[in-house]
Amino acid sequence: MYLQAYTKGMKPLWERVIAKDERGSRASHHICVYDYNSDGVDEMFYGERMISLADGHDVACFGADSFSGHSDVVLPFYDDEDNYYVYTCRENGSYVGCDRVVTFDADGNVVWRALTATDEGPQNHIHYGWLATVKPDYRRIVMAHNLGAGNHHTVAEVFTFDAISGEEISFPFPCSLAPLIPLDINGDG
């Protein structure tokens, strides 16, 4: 993987190579930019790898010792006490024992994990995922859509979890969850 950053005037700021044998995840469909550590410098999530936009170094690399694949979804979020978490859905690296859905705390420790691959192959492809705060108790829930061996328009399995505890839950959504990303425009849950 080859990354480059430029100034506002398109002058090179830094470049970075992530070697094939380097530990840690490789990319994501979602790239979150956020000042994760409140140091006044934004970081970006490139998969489960958080990179400083100032100079390109790894600020953190979540799950680096156990996962070197591609994360389809990486969503940082806070709980009600301002504890920081990172929710991930993983696409490849589909080997036996690979956790397909993982939530980390701010220090990179696994808070909970689910959908551990029991065999190899494309049936372990967690392609969509999201986080929502829902009524009536404004609980944070996350969704993981296992694409399975189908294509991007096939609904194989949809899982919902409590975002903090990882407890698998059933939640009565009014429509199919797989292709949707909920959006709460006015913040009322």
CSV table of C-alpha atoms in Angstrom, one decimal:
chain,number,residue,atom,x,y,z
A,1,MET,CA,0.0,0.0,0.0
A,2,TYR,CA,1.3,3.4,-0.9
A,3,LEU,CA,-0.1,6.6,0.7
A,4,GLN,CA,0.7,10.2,0.0
A,5,ALA,CA,-0.4,13.4,1.7
A,6,TYR,CA,-0.3,16.9,0.2
A,7,THR,CA,-0.6,20.4,1.5
A,8,LYS,CA,-3.5,22.7,0.5
A,9,GLY,CA,-1.3,23.9,-2.3
A,10,MET,CA,-0.7,20.3,-3.5
A,11,LYS,CA,2.9,20.2,-2.3
A,12,PRO,CA,4.0,16.8,-1.0
A,13,LEU,CA,3.7,16.6,2.8
A,14,TRP,CA,4.6,12.9,3.3
A,15,GLU,CA,4.5,9.5,1.8
A,16,ARG,CA,4.2,6.1,3.3
A,17,VAL,CA,4.6,2.6,2.2
A,18,ILE,CA,2.8,-0.2,4.1
A,19,ALA,CA,4.7,-3.3,3.1
A,20,LYS,CA,2.9,-6.5,2.3
A,21,ASP,CA,4.5,-8.2,5.3
A,22,GLU,CA,3.9,-5.3,7.7
A,23,ARG,CA,1.6,-6.2,10.6
A,24,GLY,CA,-1.9,-4.6,10.8
A,25,SER,CA,-4.9,-4.2,8.6
A,26,ARG,CA,-4.9,-3.0,5.0
A,27,ALA,CA,-7.4,-0.3,4.0
A,28,SER,CA,-11.1,0.0,4.3
A,29,HIS,CA,-14.2,1.2,2.3
A,30,HIS,CA,-14.6,4.0,4.9
A,31,ILE,CA,-11.8,6.4,5.8
A,32,CYS,CA,-12.6,8.3,9.0
A,33,VAL,CA,-10.7,11.5,9.7
A,34,TYR,CA,-10.8,12.6,13.3
A,35,ASP,CA,-8.5,14.1,16.0
A,36,TYR,CA,-8.6,10.9,17.9
A,37,ASN,CA,-6.1,11.8,20.6
A,38,SER,CA,-7.1,15.5,21.0
A,39,ASP,CA,-3.6,16.7,20.1
A,40,GLY,CA,-4.8,19.2,17.6
A,41,VAL,CA,-3.7,17.0,14.6
A,42,ASP,CA,-6.2,14.9,12.7
A,43,GLU,CA,-5.6,11.2,12.2
A,44,MET,CA,-7.2,9.0,9.6
A,45,PHE,CA,-8.3,5.4,9.9
A,46,TYR,CA,-6.9,3.4,7.0
A,47,GLY,CA,-8.5,0.1,7.9
A,48,GLU,CA,-7.8,-0.5,11.6
A,49,ARG,CA,-4.6,1.5,11.3
A,50,MET,CA,-4.8,5.1,12.6
A,51,ILE,CA,-2.3,7.3,10.8
A,52,SER,CA,-1.3,10.9,11.7
A,53,LEU,CA,-2.1,13.3,8.9
A,54,ALA,CA,0.8,15.5,10.1
A,55,ASP,CA,3.6,13.1,9.2
A,56,GLY,CA,2.1,9.7,8.2
A,57,HIS,CA,3.2,7.7,11.3
A,58,ASP,CA,1.0,5.1,12.9
A,59,VAL,CA,-0.7,6.5,16.0
A,60,ALA,CA,-2.3,3.2,16.7
A,61,CYS,CA,-2.9,-0.1,14.8
A,62,PHE,CA,-5.8,-1.9,16.3
A,63,GLY,CA,-5.7,-5.7,16.1
A,64,ALA,CA,-2.2,-5.6,14.5
A,65,ASP,CA,-1.1,-8.9,16.0
A,66,SER,CA,-4.2,-10.8,14.9
A,67,PHE,CA,-5.4,-9.3,11.6
A,68,SER,CA,-3.7,-8.2,8.4
A,69,GLY,CA,-6.7,-8.1,6.1
A,70,HIS,CA,-9.1,-5.6,4.8
A,71,SER,CA,-11.7,-3.9,7.1
A,72,ASP,CA,-14.8,-3.0,5.2
A,73,VAL,CA,-16.2,-0.8,8.0
A,74,VAL,CA,-14.3,1.1,10.7
A,75,LEU,CA,-16.4,3.4,12.9
A,76,PRO,CA,-15.1,5.3,15.8
A,77,PHE,CA,-17.7,6.3,18.5
A,78,TYR,CA,-18.1,7.5,22.1
A,79,ASP,CA,-20.4,6.1,24.7
A,80,ASP,CA,-22.4,8.3,27.2
A,81,GLU,CA,-19.4,8.6,29.5
A,82,ASP,CA,-17.1,9.8,26.7
A,83,ASN,CA,-15.3,6.5,26.5
A,84,TYR,CA,-13.9,6.0,23.0
A,85,TYR,CA,-14.4,2.8,20.9
A,86,VAL,CA,-13.7,1.6,17.4
A,87,TYR,CA,-16.2,-0.8,15.7
A,88,THR,CA,-14.9,-2.8,12.8
A,89,CYS,CA,-16.4,-5.2,10.2
A,90,ARG,CA,-13.8,-7.3,8.4
A,91,GLU,CA,-13.9,-8.5,4.8
A,92,ASN,CA,-10.9,-10.6,4.0
A,93,GLY,CA,-8.3,-12.5,5.9
A,94,SER,CA,-11.0,-15.1,6.1
A,95,TYR,CA,-9.1,-17.8,7.9
A,96,VAL,CA,-10.3,-20.0,10.6
A,97,GLY,CA,-10.3,-18.2,13.9
A,98,CYS,CA,-10.5,-14.7,12.4
A,99,ASP,CA,-13.0,-12.4,14.2
A,100,ARG,CA,-15.2,-10.8,11.6
A,101,VAL,CA,-16.7,-8.2,13.9
A,102,VAL,CA,-14.6,-6.5,16.6
A,103,THR,CA,-14.9,-3.5,18.9
A,104,PHE,CA,-11.8,-2.0,20.4
A,105,ASP,CA,-11.4,0.5,23.3
A,106,ALA,CA,-9.2,3.7,23.0
A,107,ASP,CA,-6.1,1.7,24.0
A,108,GLY,CA,-6.6,-0.9,21.3
A,109,ASN,CA,-7.9,-3.6,23.6
A,110,VAL,CA,-10.7,-5.9,22.3
A,111,VAL,CA,-13.9,-5.0,24.1
A,112,TRP,CA,-16.0,-7.6,22.3
A,113,ARG,CA,-15.8,-9.8,19.2
A,114,ALA,CA,-18.3,-11.8,17.2
A,115,LEU,CA,-18.8,-13.9,14.2
A,116,THR,CA,-15.5,-15.8,14.4
A,117,ALA,CA,-14.8,-17.6,11.1
A,118,THR,CA,-15.1,-21.4,11.6
A,119,ASP,CA,-14.0,-22.2,8.0
A,120,GLU,CA,-12.2,-20.5,5.1
A,121,GLY,CA,-13.7,-18.7,2.2
A,122,PRO,CA,-15.9,-15.9,1.0
A,123,GLN,CA,-18.8,-16.8,3.3
A,124,ASN,CA,-17.0,-14.8,5.9
A,125,HIS,CA,-17.3,-11.5,4.1
A,126,ILE,CA,-18.8,-8.8,6.5
A,127,HIS,CA,-19.4,-6.1,3.9
A,128,TYR,CA,-21.8,-3.6,5.4
A,129,GLY,CA,-22.1,-2.2,8.9
A,130,TRP,CA,-23.2,0.8,10.8
A,131,LEU,CA,-23.8,2.3,14.2
A,132,ALA,CA,-27.1,3.9,15.4
A,133,THR,CA,-28.5,5.4,18.5
A,134,VAL,CA,-32.1,4.2,18.9
A,135,LYS,CA,-35.2,4.9,20.9
A,136,PRO,CA,-36.7,4.4,23.4
A,137,ASP,CA,-33.6,4.4,25.6
A,138,TYR,CA,-31.1,5.9,23.1
A,139,ARG,CA,-29.1,2.7,23.1
A,140,ARG,CA,-26.2,2.4,20.6
A,141,ILE,CA,-26.5,-0.6,18.4
A,142,VAL,CA,-24.3,-1.8,15.5
A,143,MET,CA,-25.1,-3.9,12.5
A,144,ALA,CA,-23.0,-6.3,10.5
A,145,HIS,CA,-24.1,-7.7,7.2
A,146,ASN,CA,-22.4,-10.9,6.2
A,147,LEU,CA,-22.3,-10.9,2.4
A,148,GLY,CA,-21.5,-14.6,2.3
A,149,ALA,CA,-20.5,-16.1,-0.9
A,150,GLY,CA,-23.1,-14.0,-2.8
A,151,ASN,CA,-22.6,-10.7,-4.6
A,152,HIS,CA,-23.0,-7.2,-3.3
A,153,HIS,CA,-26.8,-7.2,-3.8
A,154,THR,CA,-27.4,-10.5,-1.9
A,155,VAL,CA,-28.6,-10.4,1.7
A,156,ALA,CA,-26.9,-13.4,3.3
A,157,GLU,CA,-27.2,-12.6,7.1
A,158,VAL,CA,-27.7,-9.5,9.1
A,159,PHE,CA,-26.6,-9.3,12.7
A,160,THR,CA,-27.3,-6.5,15.3
A,161,PHE,CA,-25.4,-6.1,18.5
A,162,ASP,CA,-25.4,-3.7,21.5
A,163,ALA,CA,-22.5,-1.4,20.5
A,164,ILE,CA,-20.9,-1.4,24.0
A,165,SER,CA,-21.4,-4.9,25.4
A,166,GLY,CA,-21.5,-6.9,22.1
A,167,GLU,CA,-24.7,-8.7,23.1
A,168,GLU,CA,-26.5,-9.9,20.0
A,169,ILE,CA,-29.9,-8.3,19.9
A,170,SER,CA,-33.1,-8.3,17.9
A,171,PHE,CA,-34.3,-4.8,17.0
A,172,PRO,CA,-37.6,-4.1,15.2
A,173,PHE,CA,-36.4,-2.0,12.2
A,174,PRO,CA,-39.2,-1.0,9.8
A,175,CYS,CA,-37.3,-2.2,6.7
A,176,SER,CA,-34.4,-4.4,5.5
A,177,LEU,CA,-31.2,-3.4,7.2
A,178,ALA,CA,-28.5,-4.6,4.8
A,179,PRO,CA,-28.3,-1.8,2.2
A,180,LEU,CA,-29.1,1.0,4.5
A,181,ILE,CA,-27.2,3.4,6.7
A,182,PRO,CA,-29.4,5.0,9.3
A,183,LEU,CA,-29.2,8.8,9.6
A,184,ASP,CA,-30.6,10.7,12.6
A,185,ILE,CA,-30.7,14.3,11.3
A,186,ASN,CA,-32.2,16.0,14.3
A,187,GLY,CA,-30.5,13.8,17.0
A,188,ASP,CA,-33.7,12.5,18.6
A,189,GLY,CA,-32.8,8.8,18.1
